[in-house]
DNA sequence: GCCAACGTTGGC
DNA sequence: GCCAACGTTGGC
């Protein structure tokens, strides 16, 4: 099992939306590094920190699980959509995404400021490459953040 | 809303 | 293949 952090702006798609949906496809990622993680490295059962970016405060809001293998991102084929990619075709998809299942919300969301306070987390990708929306987290970082979040609520 | 950081595009 | 111009992310 590997550990990941996935960012979403809560105005666009929040942990509450994931709770409501149960499972969602992590669509619309248009960054090759993030895509490669989903396409090559994420496996069903991997655990995910759901991070609210561009929020007040930005924070790790909850937990999710990779629910299946990567599939072509359907939004790349939707001509009218914002995420249409003319260079992609169903025969040669360019963008992939994984389904993500809701696990829970933290009793205490862990703010970016709090994450920065802990020496155990200074090497987190989140704190060193602010632009990557799908990123690996080490097992120890993951466990440490679970403790900071204390408990999950429904 | 600003803007630093950094990824992407495209001319050469 | 370099790199300037441009676009996007995301904290503040």
PDB file of C-alpha atoms (C1' of nucleotides) in Angstrom:
ATOM      1  CA  UNK A   1       0.000   0.000   0.000  1.00  0.00           C
ATOM      2  CA  UNK A   2       1.263   3.429  -0.899  1.00  0.00           C
ATOM      3  CA  UNK A   3       0.230   6.820   0.365  1.00  0.00           C
ATOM      4  CA  UNK A   4      -0.747   9.913  -1.589  1.00  0.00           C
ATOM      5  CA  UNK A   5      -2.046  13.424  -1.256  1.00  0.00           C
ATOM      6  CA  UNK A   6      -4.583  14.778  -3.721  1.00  0.00           C
ATOM      7  CA  UNK A   7      -5.576  18.413  -3.905  1.00  0.00           C
ATOM      8  CA  UNK A   8      -8.935  19.837  -4.728  1.00  0.00           C
ATOM      9  CA  UNK A   9     -10.338  23.304  -4.362  1.00  0.00           C
ATOM     10  CA  UNK A  10     -13.349  22.923  -2.088  1.00  0.00           C
ATOM     11  CA  UNK A  11     -15.301  25.442  -4.183  1.00  0.00           C
ATOM     12  CA  UNK A  12     -14.919  23.034  -7.077  1.00  0.00           C
ATOM     13  CA  UNK A  13     -15.038  19.646  -5.342  1.00  0.00           C
ATOM     14  CA  UNK A  14     -14.807  19.218  -1.575  1.00  0.00           C
ATOM     15  CA  UNK A  15     -14.565  16.311   0.838  1.00  0.00           C
ATOM     16  CA  UNK A  16     -18.282  16.866   1.465  1.00  0.00           C
ATOM     17  CA  UNK A  17     -18.927  16.283  -2.245  1.00  0.00           C
ATOM     18  CA  UNK A  18     -16.906  13.073  -2.092  1.00  0.00           C
ATOM     19  CA  UNK A  19     -18.865  11.945   0.946  1.00  0.00           C
ATOM     20  CA  UNK A  20     -22.079  12.552  -0.976  1.00  0.00           C
ATOM     21  CA  UNK A  21     -20.818  10.779  -4.111  1.00  0.00           C
ATOM     22  CA  UNK A  22     -19.091   7.907  -2.321  1.00  0.00           C
ATOM     23  CA  UNK A  23     -16.689   7.407  -5.232  1.00  0.00           C
ATOM     24  CA  UNK A  24     -15.553   9.847  -7.892  1.00  0.00           C
ATOM     25  CA  UNK A  25     -13.229   9.822 -10.868  1.00  0.00           C
ATOM     26  CA  UNK A  26     -10.317  12.204 -10.279  1.00  0.00           C
ATOM     27  CA  UNK A  27     -10.836  13.973 -13.592  1.00  0.00           C
ATOM     28  CA  UNK A  28      -9.372  17.077 -15.164  1.00  0.00           C
ATOM     29  CA  UNK A  29      -5.754  16.693 -14.072  1.00  0.00           C
ATOM     30  CA  UNK A  30      -3.629  18.176 -16.876  1.00  0.00           C
ATOM     31  CA  UNK A  31      -0.171  17.855 -15.446  1.00  0.00           C
ATOM     32  CA  UNK A  32       2.093  15.042 -16.600  1.00  0.00           C
ATOM     33  CA  UNK A  33       3.706  14.346 -13.247  1.00  0.00           C
ATOM     34  CA  UNK A  34       0.338  14.063 -11.540  1.00  0.00           C
ATOM     35  CA  UNK A  35      -0.992  11.949 -14.392  1.00  0.00           C
ATOM     36  CA  UNK A  36       1.981   9.615 -14.243  1.00  0.00           C
ATOM     37  CA  UNK A  37       1.410   8.969 -10.567  1.00  0.00           C
ATOM     38  CA  UNK A  38      -2.213   8.040 -11.265  1.00  0.00           C
ATOM     39  CA  UNK A  39      -1.423   6.073 -14.416  1.00  0.00           C
ATOM     40  CA  UNK A  40       1.676   4.202 -13.250  1.00  0.00           C
ATOM     41  CA  UNK A  41       1.927   4.133  -9.506  1.00  0.00           C
ATOM     42  CA  UNK A  42      -1.459   4.292  -7.836  1.00  0.00           C
ATOM     43  CA  UNK A  43      -3.036   0.951  -7.047  1.00  0.00           C
ATOM     44  CA  UNK A  44      -6.465   0.054  -5.702  1.00  0.00           C
ATOM     45  CA  UNK A  45      -6.293   0.142  -1.914  1.00  0.00           C
ATOM     46  CA  UNK A  46      -3.683   2.910  -1.763  1.00  0.00           C
ATOM     47  CA  UNK A  47      -4.594   5.538   0.804  1.00  0.00           C
ATOM     48  CA  UNK A  48      -5.147   9.192   0.019  1.00  0.00           C
ATOM     49  CA  UNK A  49      -5.055  12.398   2.025  1.00  0.00           C
ATOM     50  CA  UNK A  50      -7.752  14.686   0.607  1.00  0.00           C
ATOM     51  CA  UNK A  51      -6.362  18.229   0.665  1.00  0.00           C
ATOM     52  CA  UNK A  52      -8.383  21.410   0.278  1.00  0.00           C
ATOM     53  CA  UNK A  53      -6.304  23.931  -1.681  1.00  0.00           C
ATOM     54  CA  UNK A  54      -7.144  27.578  -2.212  1.00  0.00           C
ATOM     55  CA  UNK A  55      -9.248  27.391   0.930  1.00  0.00           C
ATOM     56  CA  UNK A  56      -9.405  29.255   4.205  1.00  0.00           C
ATOM     57  CA  UNK A  57      -7.552  27.665   5.635  1.00  0.00           C
ATOM     58  CA  UNK A  58      -6.066  25.224   3.179  1.00  0.00           C
ATOM     59  CA  UNK A  59      -5.980  21.895   4.988  1.00  0.00           C
ATOM     60  CA  UNK A  60      -5.931  18.127   4.857  1.00  0.00           C
ATOM     61  CA  UNK A  61      -9.657  17.581   5.167  1.00  0.00           C
ATOM     62  CA  UNK A  62     -10.080  13.830   5.090  1.00  0.00           C
ATOM     63  CA  UNK A  63      -9.162  10.401   3.894  1.00  0.00           C
ATOM     64  CA  UNK A  64      -9.913   8.493   0.737  1.00  0.00           C
ATOM     65  CA  UNK A  65      -8.861   5.271  -0.961  1.00  0.00           C
ATOM     66  CA  UNK A  66      -7.910   4.501  -4.539  1.00  0.00           C
ATOM     67  CA  UNK A  67     -10.918   2.465  -5.641  1.00  0.00           C
ATOM     68  CA  UNK A  68      -9.762   1.013  -8.955  1.00  0.00           C
ATOM     69  CA  UNK A  69      -7.177   1.126 -11.737  1.00  0.00           C
ATOM     70  CA  UNK A  70      -6.478   4.219 -13.814  1.00  0.00           C
ATOM     71  CA  UNK A  71      -8.796   4.805 -16.769  1.00  0.00           C
ATOM     72  CA  UNK A  72      -8.754   7.383 -19.579  1.00  0.00           C
ATOM     73  CA  UNK A  73     -10.096  10.710 -18.320  1.00  0.00           C
ATOM     74  CA  UNK A  74     -13.439  11.098 -20.147  1.00  0.00           C
ATOM     75  CA  UNK A  75     -13.246  14.913 -20.039  1.00  0.00           C
ATOM     76  CA  UNK A  76     -10.419  14.887 -22.622  1.00  0.00           C
ATOM     77  CA  UNK A  77     -12.917  13.667 -25.259  1.00  0.00           C
ATOM     78  CA  UNK A  78     -15.739  16.096 -24.470  1.00  0.00           C
ATOM     79  CA  UNK A  79     -15.517  18.606 -27.316  1.00  0.00           C
ATOM     80  CA  UNK A  80     -17.594  21.280 -25.669  1.00  0.00           C
ATOM     81  CA  UNK A  81     -15.871  20.985 -22.329  1.00  0.00           C
ATOM     82  CA  UNK A  82     -13.141  23.059 -20.786  1.00  0.00           C
ATOM     83  CA  UNK A  83     -10.870  20.017 -20.551  1.00  0.00           C
ATOM     84  CA  UNK A  84     -11.146  18.852 -24.147  1.00  0.00           C
ATOM     85  CA  UNK A  85      -7.796  17.839 -25.594  1.00  0.00           C
ATOM     86  CA  UNK A  86      -7.722  17.848 -29.408  1.00  0.00           C
ATOM     87  CA  UNK A  87      -4.537  15.778 -29.355  1.00  0.00           C
ATOM     88  CA  UNK A  88      -6.197  12.936 -27.477  1.00  0.00           C
ATOM     89  CA  UNK A  89      -8.392  10.210 -28.935  1.00  0.00           C
ATOM     90  CA  UNK A  90     -10.111   7.174 -27.407  1.00  0.00           C
ATOM     91  CA  UNK A  91      -7.555   5.027 -29.259  1.00  0.00           C
ATOM     92  CA  UNK A  92      -4.720   7.155 -27.906  1.00  0.00           C
ATOM     93  CA  UNK A  93      -5.821   8.769 -24.686  1.00  0.00           C
ATOM     94  CA  UNK A  94      -3.433  11.262 -23.190  1.00  0.00           C
ATOM     95  CA  UNK A  95      -4.925  11.788 -19.716  1.00  0.00           C
ATOM     96  CA  UNK A  96      -5.728   9.188 -17.110  1.00  0.00           C
ATOM     97  CA  UNK A  97      -7.412   9.291 -13.741  1.00  0.00           C
ATOM     98  CA  UNK A  98      -8.238   6.950 -10.885  1.00  0.00           C
ATOM     99  CA  UNK A  99     -11.515   6.444  -9.026  1.00  0.00           C
ATOM    100  CA  UNK A 100     -11.306   7.625  -5.428  1.00  0.00           C
ATOM    101  CA  UNK A 101     -13.570   6.456  -2.610  1.00  0.00           C
ATOM    102  CA  UNK A 102     -14.550   8.426   0.479  1.00  0.00           C
ATOM    103  CA  UNK A 103     -13.233   7.107   3.791  1.00  0.00           C
ATOM    104  CA  UNK A 104     -13.876   9.908   6.241  1.00  0.00           C
ATOM    105  CA  UNK A 105     -13.372  13.469   7.326  1.00  0.00           C
ATOM    106  CA  UNK A 106     -10.985  14.539  10.033  1.00  0.00           C
ATOM    107  CA  UNK A 107     -12.452  15.700  13.288  1.00  0.00           C
ATOM    108  CA  UNK A 108      -9.738  18.374  13.116  1.00  0.00           C
ATOM    109  CA  UNK A 109      -8.705  19.298   9.565  1.00  0.00           C
ATOM    110  CA  UNK A 110      -4.941  19.794   9.514  1.00  0.00           C
ATOM    111  CA  UNK A 111      -4.154  23.254   8.199  1.00  0.00           C
ATOM    112  CA  UNK A 112      -1.163  24.036   6.032  1.00  0.00           C
ATOM    113  CA  UNK A 113       0.148  26.193   8.854  1.00  0.00           C
ATOM    114  CA  UNK A 114       0.005  23.223  11.243  1.00  0.00           C
ATOM    115  CA  UNK A 115       1.741  20.968   8.736  1.00  0.00           C
ATOM    116  CA  UNK A 116       4.554  23.510   8.494  1.00  0.00           C
ATOM    117  CA  UNK A 117       4.952  23.508  12.275  1.00  0.00           C
ATOM    118  CA  UNK A 118       6.129  19.897  12.481  1.00  0.00           C
ATOM    119  CA  UNK A 119       9.743  18.951  11.741  1.00  0.00           C
ATOM    120  CA  UNK A 120       8.564  15.433  10.859  1.00  0.00           C
ATOM    121  CA  UNK A 121       6.774  16.895   7.832  1.00  0.00           C
ATOM    122  CA  UNK A 122       9.307  19.363   6.440  1.00  0.00           C
ATOM    123  CA  UNK A 123      10.166  17.036   3.564  1.00  0.00           C
ATOM    124  CA  UNK A 124       6.572  16.637   2.412  1.00  0.00           C
ATOM    125  CA  UNK A 125       6.184  17.300  -1.293  1.00  0.00           C
ATOM    126  CA  UNK A 126       3.289  19.584  -0.391  1.00  0.00           C
ATOM    127  CA  UNK A 127       5.660  21.910   1.442  1.00  0.00           C
ATOM    128  CA  UNK A 128       8.352  21.853  -1.217  1.00  0.00           C
ATOM    129  CA  UNK A 129       6.538  21.818  -4.541  1.00  0.00           C
ATOM    130  CA  UNK A 130       3.386  23.807  -4.148  1.00  0.00           C
ATOM    131  CA  UNK A 131       2.117  23.105  -7.630  1.00  0.00           C
ATOM    132  CA  UNK A 132       1.772  19.348  -7.813  1.00  0.00           C
ATOM    133  CA  UNK A 133      -1.846  18.276  -7.322  1.00  0.00           C
ATOM    134  CA  UNK A 134      -1.258  14.521  -6.997  1.00  0.00           C
ATOM    135  CA  UNK A 135       1.780  13.632  -4.957  1.00  0.00           C
ATOM    136  CA  UNK A 136       3.328  10.811  -2.935  1.00  0.00           C
ATOM    137  CA  UNK A 137       3.386  10.888   0.856  1.00  0.00           C
ATOM    138  CA  UNK A 138       5.666   8.643   2.929  1.00  0.00           C
ATOM    139  CA  UNK A 139       4.187   6.104   5.339  1.00  0.00           C
ATOM    140  CA  UNK A 140       5.563   8.022   8.305  1.00  0.00           C
ATOM    141  CA  UNK A 141       4.195  11.347   7.060  1.00  0.00           C
ATOM    142  CA  UNK A 142       0.827   9.702   6.520  1.00  0.00           C
ATOM    143  CA  UNK A 143       0.729   8.180  10.002  1.00  0.00           C
ATOM    144  CA  UNK A 144       1.874  11.451  11.556  1.00  0.00           C
ATOM    145  CA  UNK A 145      -0.901  13.385   9.835  1.00  0.00           C
ATOM    146  CA  UNK A 146      -3.484  10.798  10.892  1.00  0.00           C
ATOM    147  CA  UNK A 147      -2.486  11.473  14.485  1.00  0.00           C
ATOM    148  CA  UNK A 148      -2.709  15.232  13.995  1.00  0.00           C
ATOM    149  CA  UNK A 149      -6.215  14.813  12.615  1.00  0.00           C
ATOM    150  CA  UNK A 150      -7.114  12.719  15.648  1.00  0.00           C
ATOM    151  CA  UNK A 151     -10.296  10.988  14.680  1.00  0.00           C
ATOM    152  CA  UNK A 152     -12.450  10.616  11.650  1.00  0.00           C
ATOM    153  CA  UNK A 153     -16.034  11.655  11.736  1.00  0.00           C
ATOM    154  CA  UNK A 154     -18.682  10.164   9.530  1.00  0.00           C
TER     155      UNK A 154
ATOM    156  C1'  DG B   1      -6.427  40.329  -6.189  1.00  0.00           C
ATOM    157  C1'  DC B   2      -1.437  39.866  -6.252  1.00  0.00           C
ATOM    158  C1'  DC B   3       2.324  37.498  -7.538  1.00  0.00           C
ATOM    159  C1'  DA B   4       6.114  33.838  -6.987  1.00  0.00           C
ATOM    160  C1'  DA B   5       7.054  29.492  -8.604  1.00  0.00           C
ATOM    161  C1'  DC B   6       7.069  26.593 -12.079  1.00  0.00           C
ATOM    162  C1'  DG B   7       5.051  23.882 -16.017  1.00  0.00           C
ATOM    163  C1'  DT B   8       4.075  24.245 -21.065  1.00  0.00           C
ATOM    164  C1'  DT B   9       4.358  25.985 -25.729  1.00  0.00           C
ATOM    165  C1'  DG B  10       6.400  27.130 -29.802  1.00  0.00           C
ATOM    166  C1'  DG B  11       9.824  29.792 -32.624  1.00  0.00           C
ATOM    167  C1'  DC B  12      14.255  29.302 -33.989  1.00  0.00           C
TER     168       DC B  12
ATOM    169  C1'  DG C   1      17.240  21.280 -27.878  1.00  0.00           C
ATOM    170  C1'  DC C   2      17.192  26.000 -26.014  1.00  0.00           C
ATOM    171  C1'  DC C   3      14.786  29.372 -23.919  1.00  0.00           C
ATOM    172  C1'  DA C   4      11.509  33.423 -23.942  1.00  0.00           C
ATOM    173  C1'  DA C   5       6.861  34.118 -23.462  1.00  0.00           C
ATOM    174  C1'  DC C   6       2.964  32.719 -21.540  1.00  0.00           C
ATOM    175  C1'  DG C   7      -0.406  30.291 -18.520  1.00  0.00           C
ATOM    176  C1'  DT C   8      -1.650  28.121 -14.149  1.00  0.00           C
ATOM    177  C1'  DT C   9      -1.455  26.999  -9.290  1.00  0.00           C
ATOM    178  C1'  DG C  10      -2.216  28.205  -4.976  1.00  0.00           C
ATOM    179  C1'  DG C  11      -0.615  30.759  -0.697  1.00  0.00           C
ATOM    180  C1'  DC C  12      -1.279  34.989   1.229  1.00  0.00           C
TER     181       DC C  12
END
